[in-house]
Coordinates of C-alpha atoms in Angstrom, one line a residue:
Chain Z
N1 CA -75.2 -74.2 -107.6
A2 CA -76.8 -71.5 -109.6
G3 CA -76.9 -73.2 -112.7
V4 CA -76.7 -70.8 -115.2
T5 CA -77.2 -66.9 -114.4
Q6 CA -77.9 -64.0 -117.0
T7 CA -77.7 -60.0 -116.0
P8 CA -79.6 -57.8 -116.4
K9 CA -83.0 -58.8 -116.0
F10 CA -84.6 -56.0 -117.5
Q11 CA -83.1 -53.4 -119.5
V12 CA -84.6 -50.2 -121.9
L13 CA -82.5 -48.8 -124.5
K14 CA -82.9 -46.0 -126.5
T15 CA -82.1 -46.9 -130.7
G16 CA -78.1 -46.7 -131.3
Q17 CA -77.3 -47.5 -127.5
S18 CA -75.0 -50.2 -126.7
M19 CA -75.3 -52.8 -124.0
T20 CA -73.7 -56.0 -123.2
L21 CA -75.6 -58.9 -121.7
Q22 CA -73.7 -61.4 -119.3
C23 CA -73.9 -65.3 -119.0
A24 CA -72.4 -67.2 -116.4
Q25 CA -73.0 -71.0 -115.8
D26 CA -71.1 -72.9 -112.4
M27 CA -71.8 -76.3 -114.1
N28 CA -68.1 -76.8 -116.0
H29 CA -70.5 -77.4 -119.4
N30 CA -68.5 -76.7 -122.7
S31 CA -70.7 -75.6 -124.8
M32 CA -72.7 -72.2 -124.4
Y33 CA -75.6 -70.9 -126.5
W34 CA -77.6 -67.0 -126.6
Y35 CA -81.0 -67.0 -128.0
R36 CA -83.5 -64.9 -128.6
Q37 CA -87.4 -65.5 -127.7
D38 CA -90.2 -63.7 -129.9
P39 CA -94.0 -64.0 -129.6
G40 CA -95.2 -66.7 -131.8
M41 CA -91.7 -67.8 -132.9
G42 CA -89.6 -70.7 -131.8
L43 CA -86.3 -69.8 -129.9
R44 CA -83.7 -68.6 -132.5
L45 CA -79.7 -69.2 -131.9
I46 CA -77.8 -65.5 -132.4
Y47 CA -74.5 -67.2 -131.6
Y48 CA -72.9 -70.0 -129.4
S49 CA -69.5 -71.5 -128.5
A50 CA -69.2 -75.2 -128.4
S51 CA -66.2 -74.8 -126.8
E52 CA -63.9 -72.3 -125.1
G53 CA -62.1 -70.3 -127.3
T54 CA -64.5 -71.2 -130.3
T55 CA -67.6 -69.0 -131.5
D56 CA -69.9 -69.1 -134.4
K57 CA -72.8 -67.8 -136.0
G58 CA -76.3 -69.0 -135.4
E59 CA -79.3 -68.6 -137.3
V60 CA -80.0 -64.7 -136.5
P61 CA -76.4 -63.0 -135.8
N62 CA -76.8 -60.1 -137.4
G63 CA -76.3 -57.1 -135.1
Y64 CA -74.9 -58.8 -132.2
N65 CA -71.1 -59.9 -130.9
V66 CA -70.5 -62.4 -128.8
S67 CA -67.1 -63.3 -126.6
R68 CA -66.7 -66.2 -124.6
L69 CA -64.1 -64.9 -122.0
N70 CA -63.4 -68.2 -120.2
K71 CA -65.4 -71.4 -119.7
R72 CA -67.8 -70.1 -117.6
E73 CA -68.5 -66.7 -119.1
F74 CA -70.2 -66.1 -122.4
S75 CA -71.4 -62.4 -123.1
L76 CA -73.7 -60.9 -126.0
R77 CA -72.9 -57.4 -126.9
L78 CA -75.4 -55.1 -129.3
E79 CA -73.3 -52.4 -130.6
S80 CA -76.1 -50.0 -131.6
A81 CA -79.9 -51.7 -130.8
A82 CA -82.2 -51.3 -133.3
P83 CA -86.4 -51.6 -132.2
S84 CA -85.9 -55.4 -133.7
Q85 CA -83.9 -56.4 -131.5
T86 CA -86.7 -56.1 -128.7
S87 CA -87.0 -59.6 -127.6
V88 CA -86.2 -62.0 -124.7
Y89 CA -82.5 -63.5 -124.8
F90 CA -81.6 -66.3 -123.3
C91 CA -78.3 -67.9 -122.2
A92 CA -77.6 -71.7 -122.0
S93 CA -75.4 -74.5 -121.6
R94 CA -74.7 -78.1 -122.0
V95 CA -71.9 -80.4 -121.5
L96 CA -70.9 -80.7 -125.1
A97 CA -72.4 -79.6 -128.6
T98 CA -74.2 -83.2 -128.6
N99 CA -77.4 -84.1 -127.9
E100 CA -77.3 -83.1 -124.4
K101 CA -80.1 -81.3 -122.9
L102 CA -79.5 -77.6 -122.6
F103 CA -79.4 -75.9 -119.2
F104 CA -81.5 -72.1 -119.7
G105 CA -80.7 -68.8 -117.3
S106 CA -83.9 -67.2 -116.8
G107 CA -83.7 -64.6 -119.2
T108 CA -83.4 -60.7 -120.4
Q109 CA -86.0 -58.9 -121.5
L110 CA -85.0 -56.4 -123.5
S111 CA -87.0 -53.2 -125.1
V112 CA -85.4 -50.8 -127.7
L113 CA -87.5 -47.5 -127.9
Chain W
K1 CA -87.3 -77.0 -144.6
N2 CA -86.8 -77.9 -141.4
Q3 CA -89.3 -77.0 -139.3
V4 CA -91.4 -77.7 -136.0
E5 CA -95.5 -77.2 -135.6
Q6 CA -96.8 -77.4 -132.3
S7 CA -100.8 -77.2 -131.6
P8 CA -102.3 -76.2 -130.1
Q9 CA -101.1 -72.6 -129.8
S10 CA -103.2 -72.2 -126.5
L11 CA -105.3 -74.2 -124.1
I12 CA -107.0 -73.7 -120.9
I13 CA -108.4 -76.6 -119.0
L14 CA -109.5 -77.7 -115.5
E15 CA -107.4 -78.9 -112.7
G16 CA -107.5 -82.6 -112.7
K17 CA -108.4 -83.0 -116.2
N18 CA -106.0 -84.3 -118.7
C19 CA -104.7 -82.8 -121.7
T20 CA -102.5 -84.0 -124.8
L21 CA -100.1 -81.1 -126.8
Q22 CA -99.0 -82.0 -130.4
C23 CA -95.6 -81.5 -132.2
N24 CA -95.2 -82.1 -135.8
Y25 CA -91.6 -81.9 -137.3
T26 CA -90.1 -81.8 -140.9
V27 CA -86.7 -82.1 -139.6
S28 CA -84.1 -84.1 -141.5
P29 CA -81.7 -86.3 -140.7
F30 CA -83.6 -86.9 -137.7
S31 CA -81.3 -87.4 -133.8
N32 CA -84.0 -86.5 -131.2
L33 CA -87.1 -84.7 -129.9
R34 CA -87.2 -82.9 -126.5
W35 CA -90.1 -81.5 -124.3
Y36 CA -89.0 -78.4 -122.4
K37 CA -91.7 -76.8 -120.0
Q38 CA -90.9 -72.8 -119.5
D39 CA -92.5 -70.9 -116.9
T40 CA -93.7 -67.7 -116.7
G41 CA -90.5 -65.1 -116.6
R42 CA -88.2 -68.7 -116.8
G43 CA -86.4 -70.4 -119.0
P44 CA -87.2 -73.6 -120.6
V45 CA -86.3 -77.1 -118.5
S46 CA -86.1 -80.1 -120.0
L47 CA -89.1 -82.6 -119.2
T48 CA -88.3 -85.9 -121.8
I49 CA -86.2 -86.7 -124.5
M50 CA -87.0 -89.1 -127.2
T51 CA -85.0 -90.8 -129.6
F52 CA -85.9 -92.8 -132.8
S53 CA -86.2 -95.8 -131.0
E54 CA -88.5 -94.7 -128.6
N55 CA -92.6 -94.6 -129.1
T56 CA -93.3 -93.9 -125.3
K57 CA -91.4 -92.3 -122.3
S58 CA -92.9 -91.1 -118.9
N59 CA -91.8 -88.8 -116.4
G60 CA -94.0 -88.5 -113.7
R61 CA -97.6 -87.4 -114.8
Y62 CA -96.1 -86.3 -118.4
T63 CA -96.2 -89.2 -120.9
A64 CA -94.4 -88.5 -124.1
T65 CA -94.6 -90.1 -127.6
L66 CA -92.8 -90.3 -130.6
D67 CA -94.2 -92.0 -134.1
A68 CA -91.1 -91.4 -136.4
D69 CA -92.4 -92.8 -139.4
T70 CA -95.1 -89.9 -139.3
K71 CA -92.9 -87.4 -137.7
Q72 CA -95.3 -86.5 -135.0
S73 CA -95.0 -86.4 -130.9
S74 CA -97.5 -85.8 -128.4
L75 CA -97.1 -84.9 -124.7
H76 CA -99.7 -85.9 -122.2
I77 CA -100.6 -84.5 -118.8
T78 CA -102.3 -86.4 -116.5
A79 CA -104.6 -85.3 -113.7
S80 CA -102.8 -81.8 -114.6
Q81 CA -102.3 -79.3 -111.6
L82 CA -102.1 -75.4 -111.3
S83 CA -98.5 -75.6 -111.1
D84 CA -98.6 -77.4 -115.1
S85 CA -99.7 -73.9 -116.3
A86 CA -96.8 -73.0 -118.1
S87 CA -95.4 -73.0 -122.1
Y88 CA -94.8 -76.3 -123.8
I89 CA -91.8 -76.5 -126.2
C90 CA -91.0 -79.5 -128.5
V91 CA -87.4 -79.0 -129.7
V92 CA -85.9 -81.8 -132.7
S93 CA -82.4 -81.8 -132.9
F94 CA -80.5 -83.1 -136.2
Q95 CA -77.0 -83.3 -137.6
S96 CA -75.8 -81.2 -140.2
G97 CA -71.8 -80.2 -140.7
G98 CA -71.1 -82.1 -138.1
Y99 CA -72.7 -80.2 -135.7
N100 CA -75.6 -81.4 -134.1
K101 CA -78.6 -78.4 -134.5
L102 CA -82.2 -77.9 -132.6
I103 CA -85.3 -76.3 -134.3
F104 CA -87.7 -75.1 -131.5
G105 CA -90.9 -75.1 -131.8
A106 CA -93.5 -72.0 -131.1
G107 CA -94.9 -73.6 -128.0
T108 CA -98.1 -74.3 -126.9
R109 CA -99.4 -72.1 -123.8
L110 CA -101.4 -74.1 -121.1
A111 CA -103.5 -72.3 -118.5
V112 CA -104.8 -74.7 -116.0
H113 CA -107.7 -73.3 -113.9
P114 CA -108.9 -74.4 -110.5

């Protein structure tokens, strides 16, 4: 089992460009999440999908959109990238949106110039 | 305001020594507290979970404690190894609006030197 797979691992964008971060999990988890990690701060929730067919905003959703394509896949889209979106992005999943532990992908390091 | 604070920010120890990392939280109502280990360039991996009724829990050389009254947790690493070099993140879970929500600490970056 690969667990949670994120692509790409690194990306450099110019201000105003768009891109989609891909995430897939093979653990049959119902809930999936997108976080960003910035220096000196805890991970912050961007969007989550408690179950297939639902998505909800997290703590910092502005400038992002998500799609829960199916039970396995949850993508994050930046429509018009801004330098403030320079960060490391992590996708995570867990069985249910309960107290279960999260399983994280390896992250995408994004730089917006 | 729900917050999780970790100390120290960073720590350097020699291989074989012990260390203790601290986590203070103001999250309410408390559900549980997890410690995650994050290796450089990787996502966090869960080490242990502490619920309200648990005071101490061990996972190999890692021992977590929880004092729900003072809202403090610690992670003690015994006989450190080079592979323990990582960031350790404290995550507190609480219920809000019928959903389970998480607050992440900023982490403690541990470097174990030979």
